[in-house]
Amino acid sequence: MSKSKKAKETIQNQLLAALPQSEFDNINPKLKLVDLELNEVLWEMEEKREYVYFPTTAMICLLYESEEGVSIEVGMTGRHGMLGVVTFIGDSRMAKRAVVQREGQAYRIKATDVEKAFLECKDFQEICMRYTQTLIAQISQSAICNRLHSVDQQLCRYLLVNYDNIRTKTFSMTHEQISNVLGVRRESVSVAAARLRESGIIAYSRGKITLLDFKGLLSSACECYEVVKDQYDRILSKYISVHSK
Amino acid sequence: MSKSKKAKETIQNQLLAALPQSEFDNINPKLKLVDLELNEVLWEMEEKREYVYFPTTAMICLLYESEEGVSIEVGMTGRHGMLGVVTFIGDSRMAKRAVVQREGQAYRIKATDVEKAFLECKDFQEICMRYTQTLIAQISQSAICNRLHSVDQQLCRYLLVNYDNIRTKTFSMTHEQISNVLGVRRESVSVAAARLRESGIIAYSRGKITLLDFKGLLSSACECYEVVKDQYDRILSKYISVHSK
DNA sequence: CTTTGTATGTGCGGCACCGCACGGATTGTA
DNA sequence: TACAATCCGTGCGGTGCCGCACATACAAAG
């Protein structure tokens, strides 16, 4: 387990990296870097949460399954955030499922250890709380986006968010997967993607998407992407200097 | 100011009423019962929050104004909740406007006093945190509802939520007001309301709505109403015995 | 009683997305 | 090389909501 002797500088999760050294040293021994597989279910609905995750290269999304059987995303987190605010905020259950949307790694920590650290470490506490506020902003914006914006706009927004997490212009992603996140038909995604391809904004083929024109992507997206990003930056500006690209 | 010598039993806000006597006595002197007028703006966008509100008979909604100028509700609170989780959770600003949706009263407390009480009073802290969790659940469900459910269903949901706060079967409310909350056209609300009237579920005329058939209302509403209510009950069950009707 | 304003009813064309069906294209596997 | 599986393209009818325009009905004020 010499791998757990990691330096703070190498931490690829922004929230953990923002901790002061002393608090990081306190929490560090409890962290375990784990591999998350695609489609792995980290939280089942209504179950008690055992672990909290701080993703580094993985992406995790929170899914809600409606009575009609349609599943739809209500939140997403990657290296900018964490999965498990409910463990320190109150009752550690919720009516949602957490699924790994992109394979990769994350730091895992026991829920009980998080609760302890939350009480002992003042900065950790504030960072978690502030992250919770960004989460509220994110979910609020999704509510608005779902009401007001077209599939085309939402697709662009989603691709941009994805890029912020992955930071590679090419990544694996089928139209079907996108449709499940956005809560629309696969065909609607295909049509929207075709339009973007015609405009030279993206290229894609059989589950690989490449982003070509970021300006075009931004102007085709709804404002929700930037609103959420700006709020994240502002709320956490005390700890994180700038939304690193 | 002898009015401020209120007994805990008479407190009409569920969160305050749930406090243990000692903590209530601590916070009580800071509370001031104020009248809130219809359409009064309590928070302007991006402004620093001066006060936190615990409504008793008033209802407050959080509005977001999109780039297109459409304003749409992302949250609502009444005697079950509070306005101002951001004051203790982190940065006390947010990109939303808080407007009084139904005139009435609320206990008002200075943001600085809330922060102090939050640190000193353990139960107050936990109640606020748990309420924050219910808020997240509520907003998440709105995101889902906006994506999946019809105006008819959302209208029913909204009427039920309204009843939970007002507890009178008849109340003032125009189709126009509803349309602003739901983020749809006024005409769409009129058509949906007409359908409900035909089914004998509600009656209405010129800004007065009367609920006639609660079972019908429930079965015409989407599941979102009950999901949110159940989560509220569960998350706060430690403090609030049952979702009082 | 008339006027003015507000609240609601109704119709029409348009659009975005739906569900469904099927066809074509590329990739992995035997 | 053949086959199966996956991914994407496309078309069709249907529906829910849109924006707009206007008609109607009631209410308060003069």
Coordinates of C-alpha atoms (C1' of nucleotides) in Angstrom, one line a residue:
Chain A
M1 CA 0.0 0.0 0.0
S2 CA 2.8 2.4 -0.7
K3 CA 0.6 3.9 -3.3
S4 CA -1.4 5.6 -0.5
K5 CA 1.6 7.7 0.2
K6 CA 0.6 10.3 -2.4
A7 CA 1.7 13.9 -2.4
K8 CA -1.0 16.5 -2.3
E9 CA 0.3 18.0 -5.5
T10 CA -0.6 14.9 -7.5
I11 CA -4.2 14.8 -6.4
Q12 CA -6.3 15.1 -9.5
N13 CA -9.5 16.0 -7.7
Q14 CA -10.0 19.8 -7.3
L15 CA -11.8 19.6 -4.0
L16 CA -9.1 17.5 -2.3
A17 CA -6.4 19.5 -3.9
A18 CA -7.9 22.7 -2.4
L19 CA -7.4 21.4 1.1
P20 CA -4.7 23.0 3.2
Q21 CA -1.8 20.6 3.8
S22 CA -2.6 19.8 7.4
E23 CA -6.2 18.8 6.7
F24 CA -5.1 16.9 3.7
D25 CA -2.6 14.9 5.8
N26 CA -5.4 14.2 8.2
I27 CA -7.7 12.8 5.5
N28 CA -5.1 11.3 3.2
P29 CA -4.8 7.9 5.1
K30 CA -8.5 7.3 4.7
L31 CA -8.4 7.8 0.9
K32 CA -8.2 4.9 -1.4
L33 CA -7.7 5.3 -5.1
V34 CA -10.1 2.9 -6.8
D35 CA -10.9 2.0 -10.4
L36 CA -14.5 2.6 -11.5
E37 CA -15.8 0.6 -14.4
L38 CA -18.2 1.9 -17.0
N39 CA -21.8 1.4 -15.8
E40 CA -20.8 0.4 -12.4
V41 CA -23.5 1.3 -9.9
L42 CA -22.0 3.0 -6.9
W43 CA -25.3 3.8 -5.2
E44 CA -28.5 2.0 -5.5
M45 CA -31.8 3.8 -4.8
E46 CA -32.7 4.3 -1.2
E47 CA -29.8 2.3 0.1
K48 CA -27.5 3.6 2.8
R49 CA -24.3 5.0 1.4
E50 CA -21.2 3.3 2.4
Y51 CA -18.6 5.4 0.6
V52 CA -18.0 8.9 -0.7
Y53 CA -16.1 9.4 -4.0
F54 CA -13.8 12.1 -5.2
P55 CA -13.4 11.3 -8.9
T56 CA -10.1 12.0 -10.7
T57 CA -10.5 10.7 -14.2
A58 CA -13.9 9.0 -13.8
M59 CA -17.3 10.6 -14.3
I60 CA -20.3 9.8 -12.3
C61 CA -23.9 10.7 -12.9
L62 CA -26.9 10.7 -10.7
L63 CA -29.9 9.1 -12.3
Y64 CA -33.5 9.2 -11.4
E65 CA -35.9 6.5 -12.7
S66 CA -39.4 7.7 -13.3
E67 CA -42.5 5.7 -12.9
E68 CA -42.7 5.3 -16.6
G69 CA -39.3 3.6 -16.5
V70 CA -37.4 6.5 -18.2
S71 CA -34.2 7.2 -16.5
I72 CA -32.8 10.7 -16.6
E73 CA -29.8 12.5 -15.2
V74 CA -30.2 15.0 -12.5
G75 CA -26.5 15.7 -11.7
M76 CA -23.1 14.9 -12.8
T77 CA -19.7 15.0 -11.2
G78 CA -16.1 14.5 -12.1
R79 CA -12.8 15.9 -11.0
H80 CA -14.4 19.2 -10.0
G81 CA -16.6 17.6 -7.4
M82 CA -17.6 14.7 -5.2
L83 CA -20.3 12.1 -4.9
G84 CA -22.0 12.0 -1.5
V85 CA -22.9 15.3 -0.1
V86 CA -25.8 13.6 1.6
T87 CA -23.5 11.8 4.0
F88 CA -22.6 14.9 5.8
I89 CA -25.7 16.9 5.1
G90 CA -28.2 14.7 6.6
D91 CA -29.9 11.4 6.0
S92 CA -27.6 9.3 3.9
R93 CA -30.1 8.0 1.5
M94 CA -31.8 9.4 -1.5
A95 CA -34.1 8.3 -4.3
K96 CA -31.5 8.2 -6.9
R97 CA -28.9 5.9 -8.5
A98 CA -25.3 6.8 -9.0
V99 CA -23.7 5.2 -12.1
V100 CA -20.3 5.5 -13.6
Q101 CA -20.6 7.3 -16.8
R102 CA -17.0 7.2 -17.8
E103 CA -14.5 4.7 -16.5
G104 CA -11.6 6.0 -14.6
Q105 CA -10.4 6.5 -11.1
A106 CA -11.7 8.1 -7.9
Y107 CA -10.6 8.5 -4.3
R108 CA -12.9 6.5 -2.1
I109 CA -13.5 7.2 1.5
K110 CA -15.8 5.6 4.1
A111 CA -18.9 7.6 4.9
T112 CA -18.1 7.4 8.6
D113 CA -14.6 8.8 8.0
V114 CA -16.1 11.6 6.0
E115 CA -18.5 12.5 8.8
K116 CA -15.5 12.5 11.2
A117 CA -13.4 14.7 9.0
F118 CA -16.3 17.0 8.4
L119 CA -16.4 17.7 12.1
E120 CA -12.7 18.0 12.7
C121 CA -11.5 19.8 9.6
K122 CA -12.9 23.3 9.2
D123 CA -11.7 23.9 5.6
F124 CA -12.9 20.4 4.5
Q125 CA -16.2 21.3 5.9
E126 CA -16.5 24.6 4.2
I127 CA -15.3 23.1 0.9
C128 CA -17.9 20.4 1.1
M129 CA -20.6 22.9 1.9
R130 CA -19.7 25.2 -0.8
Y131 CA -19.6 22.3 -3.2
T132 CA -23.1 21.5 -2.1
Q133 CA -24.1 25.0 -3.1
T134 CA -22.6 24.5 -6.6
L135 CA -24.6 21.3 -6.8
I136 CA -27.8 23.1 -6.1
A137 CA -26.9 25.7 -8.7
Q138 CA -26.2 22.9 -11.2
I139 CA -29.5 21.0 -10.5
S140 CA -31.5 24.2 -10.7
Q141 CA -30.0 25.0 -14.0
S142 CA -30.9 21.5 -15.3
A143 CA -34.5 22.2 -14.3
I144 CA -34.4 25.4 -16.3
C145 CA -32.6 23.8 -19.2
N146 CA -35.1 20.9 -19.3
R147 CA -38.0 23.4 -19.6
L148 CA -36.6 26.0 -22.0
H149 CA -33.9 24.6 -24.2
S150 CA -33.8 22.4 -27.3
V151 CA -32.0 19.1 -27.7
D152 CA -29.5 20.8 -29.9
Q153 CA -28.5 23.2 -27.2
Q154 CA -28.5 20.6 -24.5
L155 CA -26.3 18.4 -26.6
C156 CA -23.7 21.2 -26.9
R157 CA -23.9 21.9 -23.2
Y158 CA -23.3 18.3 -22.4
L159 CA -20.4 17.9 -24.8
L160 CA -18.7 21.0 -23.2
V161 CA -19.2 19.7 -19.7
N162 CA -17.8 16.4 -20.8
Y163 CA -14.7 18.1 -22.2
D164 CA -14.2 20.0 -19.0
N165 CA -13.9 16.7 -17.2
I166 CA -12.0 14.6 -19.8
R167 CA -9.9 17.3 -21.4
T168 CA -9.4 15.4 -24.6
K169 CA -11.1 16.5 -27.8
T170 CA -11.9 13.0 -28.8
F171 CA -13.8 10.6 -26.6
S172 CA -16.0 7.5 -26.7
M173 CA -19.7 8.2 -26.6
T174 CA -22.6 6.8 -28.5
H175 CA -25.8 8.7 -29.4
E176 CA -27.6 6.2 -27.3
Q177 CA -25.6 7.0 -24.2
I178 CA -26.2 10.7 -24.7
S179 CA -29.9 10.2 -25.1
N180 CA -30.1 8.4 -21.8
V181 CA -28.4 11.3 -20.1
L182 CA -30.5 14.0 -21.7
G183 CA -33.7 12.0 -21.4
V184 CA -34.6 12.2 -25.1
R185 CA -34.8 9.7 -28.0
R186 CA -31.7 8.3 -29.5
E187 CA -32.9 9.6 -32.9
S188 CA -33.2 13.1 -31.6
V189 CA -29.6 13.0 -30.6
S190 CA -28.6 11.7 -34.0
V191 CA -30.4 14.5 -35.8
A192 CA -28.9 17.1 -33.5
A193 CA -25.4 15.6 -33.8
A194 CA -25.8 15.5 -37.6
R195 CA -26.6 19.2 -37.6
L196 CA -23.5 19.9 -35.6
R197 CA -21.4 17.8 -37.9
E198 CA -22.7 19.7 -40.9
S199 CA -21.7 23.0 -39.2
G200 CA -18.2 21.6 -38.7
I201 CA -18.5 21.8 -35.0
I202 CA -18.0 18.2 -34.2
A203 CA -17.1 15.0 -36.0
Y204 CA -18.1 11.5 -35.0
S205 CA -18.4 7.9 -36.1
R206 CA -19.5 4.8 -34.4
G207 CA -19.1 5.9 -30.8
K208 CA -16.3 8.3 -31.1
I209 CA -16.9 12.0 -30.9
T210 CA -14.3 14.7 -31.7
L211 CA -14.8 18.3 -30.8
L212 CA -13.6 20.6 -33.6
D213 CA -14.9 24.1 -33.0
F214 CA -15.2 25.2 -29.4
K215 CA -16.4 28.7 -30.3
G216 CA -19.2 27.2 -32.4
L217 CA -20.0 24.7 -29.6
L218 CA -20.3 27.5 -27.1
S219 CA -22.5 29.7 -29.2
S220 CA -24.7 26.7 -30.1
A221 CA -25.1 25.8 -26.5
C222 CA -27.6 27.4 -24.2
E223 CA -26.3 29.7 -21.5
C224 CA -26.7 27.0 -18.8
Y225 CA -23.2 25.7 -19.4
E226 CA -21.6 29.0 -18.6
V227 CA -24.0 29.9 -15.8
V228 CA -23.1 26.7 -14.0
K229 CA -19.4 27.1 -14.5
D230 CA -19.4 30.7 -13.4
Q231 CA -21.3 29.9 -10.2
Y232 CA -18.9 27.1 -9.5
D233 CA -16.0 29.4 -9.9
R234 CA -17.5 32.1 -7.8
I235 CA -18.7 29.9 -4.9
L236 CA -15.4 28.1 -4.7
S237 CA -13.1 31.0 -5.6
K238 CA -12.0 31.2 -2.0
Y239 CA -10.3 27.8 -2.5
I240 CA -9.9 27.2 -6.1
S241 CA -8.1 29.9 -8.0
V242 CA -9.6 29.4 -11.4
H243 CA -11.7 26.8 -13.3
S244 CA -8.8 25.0 -14.8
K245 CA -9.3 24.0 -18.4
Chain B
M1 CA -42.4 44.7 21.0
S2 CA -44.1 42.4 23.5
K3 CA -45.2 40.5 20.4
S4 CA -41.7 39.0 20.2
K5 CA -42.4 37.1 23.5
K6 CA -43.9 34.2 21.5
A7 CA -44.2 30.8 22.9
K8 CA -42.6 28.0 21.0
E9 CA -45.9 26.2 20.7
T10 CA -47.4 29.0 18.6
I11 CA -44.6 29.0 16.0
Q12 CA -46.2 28.2 12.7
N13 CA -43.0 27.3 10.9
Q14 CA -42.2 23.7 11.1
L15 CA -38.4 24.0 11.1
L16 CA -38.4 26.5 14.0
A17 CA -41.1 24.5 15.8
A18 CA -38.8 21.4 15.6
L19 CA -36.1 23.1 17.6
P20 CA -35.5 22.0 21.2
Q21 CA -36.7 24.5 23.7
S22 CA -33.2 25.7 24.7
E23 CA -32.0 26.4 21.2
F24 CA -35.3 28.0 20.4
D25 CA -34.9 30.4 23.4
N26 CA -31.5 31.2 22.0
I27 CA -32.7 32.1 18.6
N28 CA -36.1 33.5 19.5
P29 CA -34.9 37.1 20.4
K30 CA -33.4 37.4 16.9
L31 CA -36.6 36.5 15.2
K32 CA -39.0 39.2 14.0
L33 CA -42.4 38.4 12.6
V34 CA -42.8 40.5 9.4
D35 CA -45.6 40.9 6.9
L36 CA -44.7 40.0 3.3
E37 CA -46.6 41.5 0.5
L38 CA -47.6 39.8 -2.7
N39 CA -44.8 40.2 -5.3
E40 CA -42.4 41.7 -2.8
V41 CA -38.9 40.9 -3.9
L42 CA -36.9 39.5 -0.9
W43 CA -33.7 38.8 -2.8
E44 CA -32.5 40.3 -6.0
M45 CA -30.2 38.4 -8.2
E46 CA -26.5 38.3 -7.2
E47 CA -27.1 40.5 -4.3
K48 CA -25.7 39.7 -0.9
R49 CA -28.5 38.3 1.3
E50 CA -29.3 40.4 4.4
Y51 CA -32.0 38.3 5.9
V52 CA -33.2 34.7 6.2
Y53 CA -36.9 34.0 6.3
F54 CA -38.9 31.2 8.0
P55 CA -42.4 31.6 6.5
T56 CA -45.5 30.9 8.5
T57 CA -48.5 31.9 6.3
A58 CA -46.5 33.4 3.4
M59 CA -45.2 31.5 0.4
I60 CA -42.0 32.4 -1.4
C61 CA -40.7 31.1 -4.7
L62 CA -37.2 31.2 -6.2
L63 CA -37.3 32.4 -9.7
Y64 CA -34.7 32.2 -12.4
E65 CA -34.8 34.6 -15.4
S66 CA -33.4 33.1 -18.6
E67 CA -31.6 34.9 -21.3
E68 CA -34.8 34.9 -23.3
G69 CA -36.5 36.8 -20.5
V70 CA -38.7 33.9 -19.4
S71 CA -38.8 33.6 -15.7
I72 CA -39.4 30.2 -14.2
E73 CA -39.6 28.8 -10.8
V74 CA -36.9 26.5 -9.4
G75 CA -38.0 26.2 -5.8
M76 CA -40.8 27.1 -3.5
T77 CA -41.0 27.3 0.2
G78 CA -43.6 28.0 2.9
R79 CA -44.2 26.9 6.4
H80 CA -42.3 23.7 5.9
G81 CA -39.1 25.4 5.1
M82 CA -36.9 28.4 5.0
L83 CA -35.4 30.9 2.5
G84 CA -31.7 31.3 2.7
V85 CA -29.8 28.1 3.0
V86 CA -27.0 29.8 1.1
T87 CA -26.2 32.0 4.1
F88 CA -24.9 29.1 6.1
I89 CA -23.8 26.9 3.3
G90 CA -21.3 29.1 1.6
D91 CA -21.3 32.1 -0.6
S92 CA -24.4 34.1 0.2
R93 CA -25.3 35.0 -3.3
M94 CA -27.0 33.2 -6.0
A95 CA -28.3 33.8 -9.5
K96 CA -31.9 33.8 -8.5
R97 CA -34.6 36.1 -7.4
A98 CA -36.9 35.4 -4.4
V99 CA -40.4 36.7 -4.7
V100 CA -43.4 36.5 -2.4
Q101 CA -45.9 34.3 -4.2
R102 CA -48.6 34.5 -1.5
E103 CA -48.8 37.3 1.0
G104 CA -48.6 36.4 4.6
Q105 CA -46.1 36.4 7.4
A106 CA -42.6 35.0 8.1
Y107 CA -40.0 35.1 10.8
R108 CA -37.1 37.1 9.7
I109 CA -33.6 36.9 11.1
K110 CA -30.4 38.6 10.1
A111 CA -28.0 36.5 8.1
T112 CA -25.2 37.2 10.6
D113 CA -27.4 35.9 13.4
V114 CA -28.1 32.8 11.5
E115 CA -24.5 32.1 10.9
K116 CA -23.9 32.5 14.6
A117 CA -26.8 30.3 15.6
F118 CA -25.6 27.7 13.0
L119 CA -22.3 27.4 14.8
E120 CA -23.7 27.5 18.3
C121 CA -26.8 25.4 18.1
K122 CA -26.3 21.8 17.1
D123 CA -29.9 20.9 16.4
F124 CA -30.5 24.1 14.5
Q125 CA -27.5 23.2 12.3
E126 CA -28.7 19.7 11.6
I127 CA -32.2 20.9 10.9
C128 CA -30.9 23.5 8.4
M129 CA -28.7 20.9 6.8
R130 CA -31.4 18.4 6.5
Y131 CA -33.7 21.0 5.1
T132 CA -31.1 21.7 2.5
Q133 CA -31.2 18.0 1.5
T134 CA -35.0 18.2 1.0
L135 CA -34.4 21.3 -1.1
I136 CA -32.0 19.4 -3.3
A137 CA -34.6 16.6 -3.6
Q138 CA -37.2 19.1 -4.5
I139 CA -35.2 20.8 -7.2
S140 CA -34.1 17.5 -8.6
Q141 CA -37.7 16.4 -8.9
S142 CA -38.5 19.7 -10.7
A143 CA -35.8 19.0 -13.2
I144 CA -37.3 15.6 -13.8
C145 CA -40.9 16.9 -13.9
N146 CA -40.0 19.6 -16.4
R147 CA -38.6 16.9 -18.7
L148 CA -41.2 14.2 -18.4
H149 CA -44.6 15.5 -17.4
S150 CA -47.4 17.3 -19.0
V151 CA -48.8 20.7 -18.1
D152 CA -51.9 18.9 -16.8
Q153 CA -49.9 16.8 -14.4
Q154 CA -47.8 19.7 -13.3
L155 CA -50.8 21.9 -12.6
C156 CA -52.2 19.2 -10.3
R157 CA -48.9 18.9 -8.6
Y158 CA -48.7 22.6 -8.1
L159 CA -52.2 22.9 -6.7
L160 CA -51.4 20.1 -4.2
V161 CA -48.3 21.8 -3.0
N162 CA -50.2 25.0 -2.7
Y163 CA -52.8 23.3 -0.5
D164 CA -50.2 21.9 1.8
N165 CA -49.0 25.4 2.5
I166 CA -52.3 27.2 2.6
R167 CA -54.5 24.5 4.0
T168 CA -57.7 26.1 2.6
K169 CA -59.5 24.5 -0.3
T170 CA -60.2 27.9 -1.9
F171 CA -57.5 30.4 -2.7
S172 CA -56.8 33.3 -5.0
M173 CA -54.8 32.4 -8.0
T174 CA -55.1 33.3 -11.7
H175 CA -54.1 31.2 -14.6
E176 CA -51.5 33.8 -15.5
Q177 CA -49.8 33.4 -12.1
I178 CA -49.7 29.7 -12.5
S179 CA -48.3 29.9 -15.9
N180 CA -45.4 32.1 -14.6
V181 CA -44.6 29.5 -12.0
L182 CA -44.8 26.5 -14.4
G183 CA -43.0 28.3 -17.2
V184 CA -45.7 27.7 -19.7
R185 CA -48.3 29.8 -21.6
R186 CA -51.3 31.2 -19.8
E187 CA -53.5 29.5 -22.4
S188 CA -52.0 26.1 -21.7
V189 CA -52.9 26.5 -18.1
S190 CA -56.5 27.6 -19.0
V191 CA -56.9 24.5 -21.1
A192 CA -55.5 22.2 -18.4
A193 CA -57.7 23.9 -15.8
A194 CA -60.8 23.5 -18.0
R195 CA -60.1 19.8 -18.2
L196 CA -59.9 19.5 -14.5
R197 CA -63.1 21.4 -14.1
E198 CA -64.9 19.2 -16.5
S199 CA -63.7 16.2 -14.4
G200 CA -65.1 17.8 -11.3
I201 CA -61.7 18.0 -9.7
I202 CA -61.6 21.7 -9.2
A203 CA -63.8 24.8 -9.7
Y204 CA -62.6 28.3 -10.5
S205 CA -63.7 31.7 -11.6
R206 CA -61.8 34.9 -12.1
G207 CA -58.8 34.3 -9.9
K208 CA -60.4 32.0 -7.3
I209 CA -59.7 28.3 -7.3
T210 CA -61.4 25.7 -5.2
L211 CA -60.2 22.2 -4.9
L212 CA -63.1 19.7 -4.9
D213 CA -61.7 16.2 -5.3
F214 CA -58.4 15.4 -3.7
K215 CA -58.2 11.8 -4.8
G216 CA -58.8 13.0 -8.4
L217 CA -56.2 15.6 -8.0
L218 CA -53.7 13.1 -6.7
S219 CA -54.3 10.6 -9.4
S220 CA -54.1 13.3 -12.1
A221 CA -50.8 14.7 -10.7
C222 CA -47.5 13.1 -11.6
E223 CA -45.6 11.2 -8.9
C224 CA -43.4 14.2 -8.3
Y225 CA -45.7 15.6 -5.6
E226 CA -45.6 12.5 -3.5
V227 CA -41.9 11.8 -4.1
V228 CA -40.9 15.2 -2.8
K229 CA -43.3 14.9 0.2
D230 CA -42.0 11.5 1.1
Q231 CA -38.4 12.6 1.0
Y232 CA -39.1 15.6 3.1
D233 CA -40.8 13.4 5.7
R234 CA -38.0 10.9 5.7
I235 CA -35.2 13.3 5.8
L236 CA -36.7 15.4 8.6
S237 CA -38.4 12.5 10.4
K238 CA -35.9 12.8 13.2
Y239 CA -37.3 16.2 14.1
I240 CA -40.8 16.5 12.6
S241 CA -43.1 13.7 13.5
V242 CA -45.3 13.7 10.4
H243 CA -46.1 15.9 7.4
S244 CA -49.0 17.7 9.0
K245 CA -51.9 18.2 6.7
Chain C
dC1 C1' -75.6 52.0 -16.5
dT2 C1' -71.5 52.5 -19.0
dT3 C1' -66.7 52.1 -19.3
dT4 C1' -62.5 50.1 -18.6
dG5 C1' -59.7 46.5 -17.1
dT6 C1' -58.8 41.9 -15.9
dA7 C1' -59.7 36.8 -16.4
dT8 C1' -60.7 33.2 -19.2
dG9 C1' -62.2 30.6 -23.7
dT10 C1' -61.0 29.3 -28.4
dG11 C1' -59.1 28.7 -32.8
dC12 C1' -55.1 28.3 -36.1
dG13 C1' -50.7 27.4 -38.0
dG14 C1' -46.1 26.0 -36.7
dC15 C1' -42.5 23.4 -34.5
dA16 C1' -40.1 20.2 -31.7
dC17 C1' -40.1 16.0 -30.2
dC18 C1' -42.3 11.5 -29.7
dG19 C1' -42.9 6.3 -31.0
dC20 C1' -42.2 3.3 -34.4
dA21 C1' -40.1 1.1 -38.3
dC22 C1' -36.7 -0.1 -41.2
dG23 C1' -32.3 0.4 -44.0
dG24 C1' -27.5 1.1 -44.3
dA25 C1' -22.9 1.0 -42.6
dT26 C1' -19.1 -0.4 -39.7
dT27 C1' -17.0 -3.5 -36.4
dG28 C1' -16.1 -7.7 -34.0
dT29 C1' -16.3 -12.7 -34.1
dA30 C1' -16.6 -17.5 -35.8
Chain D
dT1 C1' -15.3 -14.8 -45.5
dA2 C1' -19.7 -15.0 -43.5
dC3 C1' -22.4 -13.6 -39.8
dA4 C1' -24.1 -11.1 -35.9
dA5 C1' -24.1 -7.1 -33.3
dT6 C1' -23.8 -2.4 -32.8
dC7 C1' -24.2 2.3 -34.3
dC8 C1' -26.3 5.6 -37.0
dG9 C1' -29.6 7.7 -40.8
dT10 C1' -34.2 8.6 -42.3
dG11 C1' -39.1 8.8 -42.9
dC12 C1' -44.0 9.0 -41.2
dG13 C1' -47.9 10.0 -38.5
dG14 C1' -49.1 11.8 -34.0
dT15 C1' -49.1 14.9 -30.0
dG16 C1' -48.2 18.6 -26.9
dC17 C1' -47.1 23.0 -26.5
dC18 C1' -45.8 27.2 -28.8
dG19 C1' -47.0 32.3 -30.5
dC20 C1' -50.6 34.9 -31.9
dA21 C1' -55.1 36.8 -32.4
dC22 C1' -59.4 37.6 -30.9
dA23 C1' -63.9 36.7 -28.6
dT24 C1' -66.2 36.5 -24.3
dA25 C1' -67.4 37.3 -19.5
dC26 C1' -67.2 39.2 -15.3
dA27 C1' -65.9 43.2 -12.0
dA28 C1' -64.8 47.4 -10.2
dA29 C1' -65.1 52.4 -10.9
dG30 C1' -67.1 56.4 -12.8

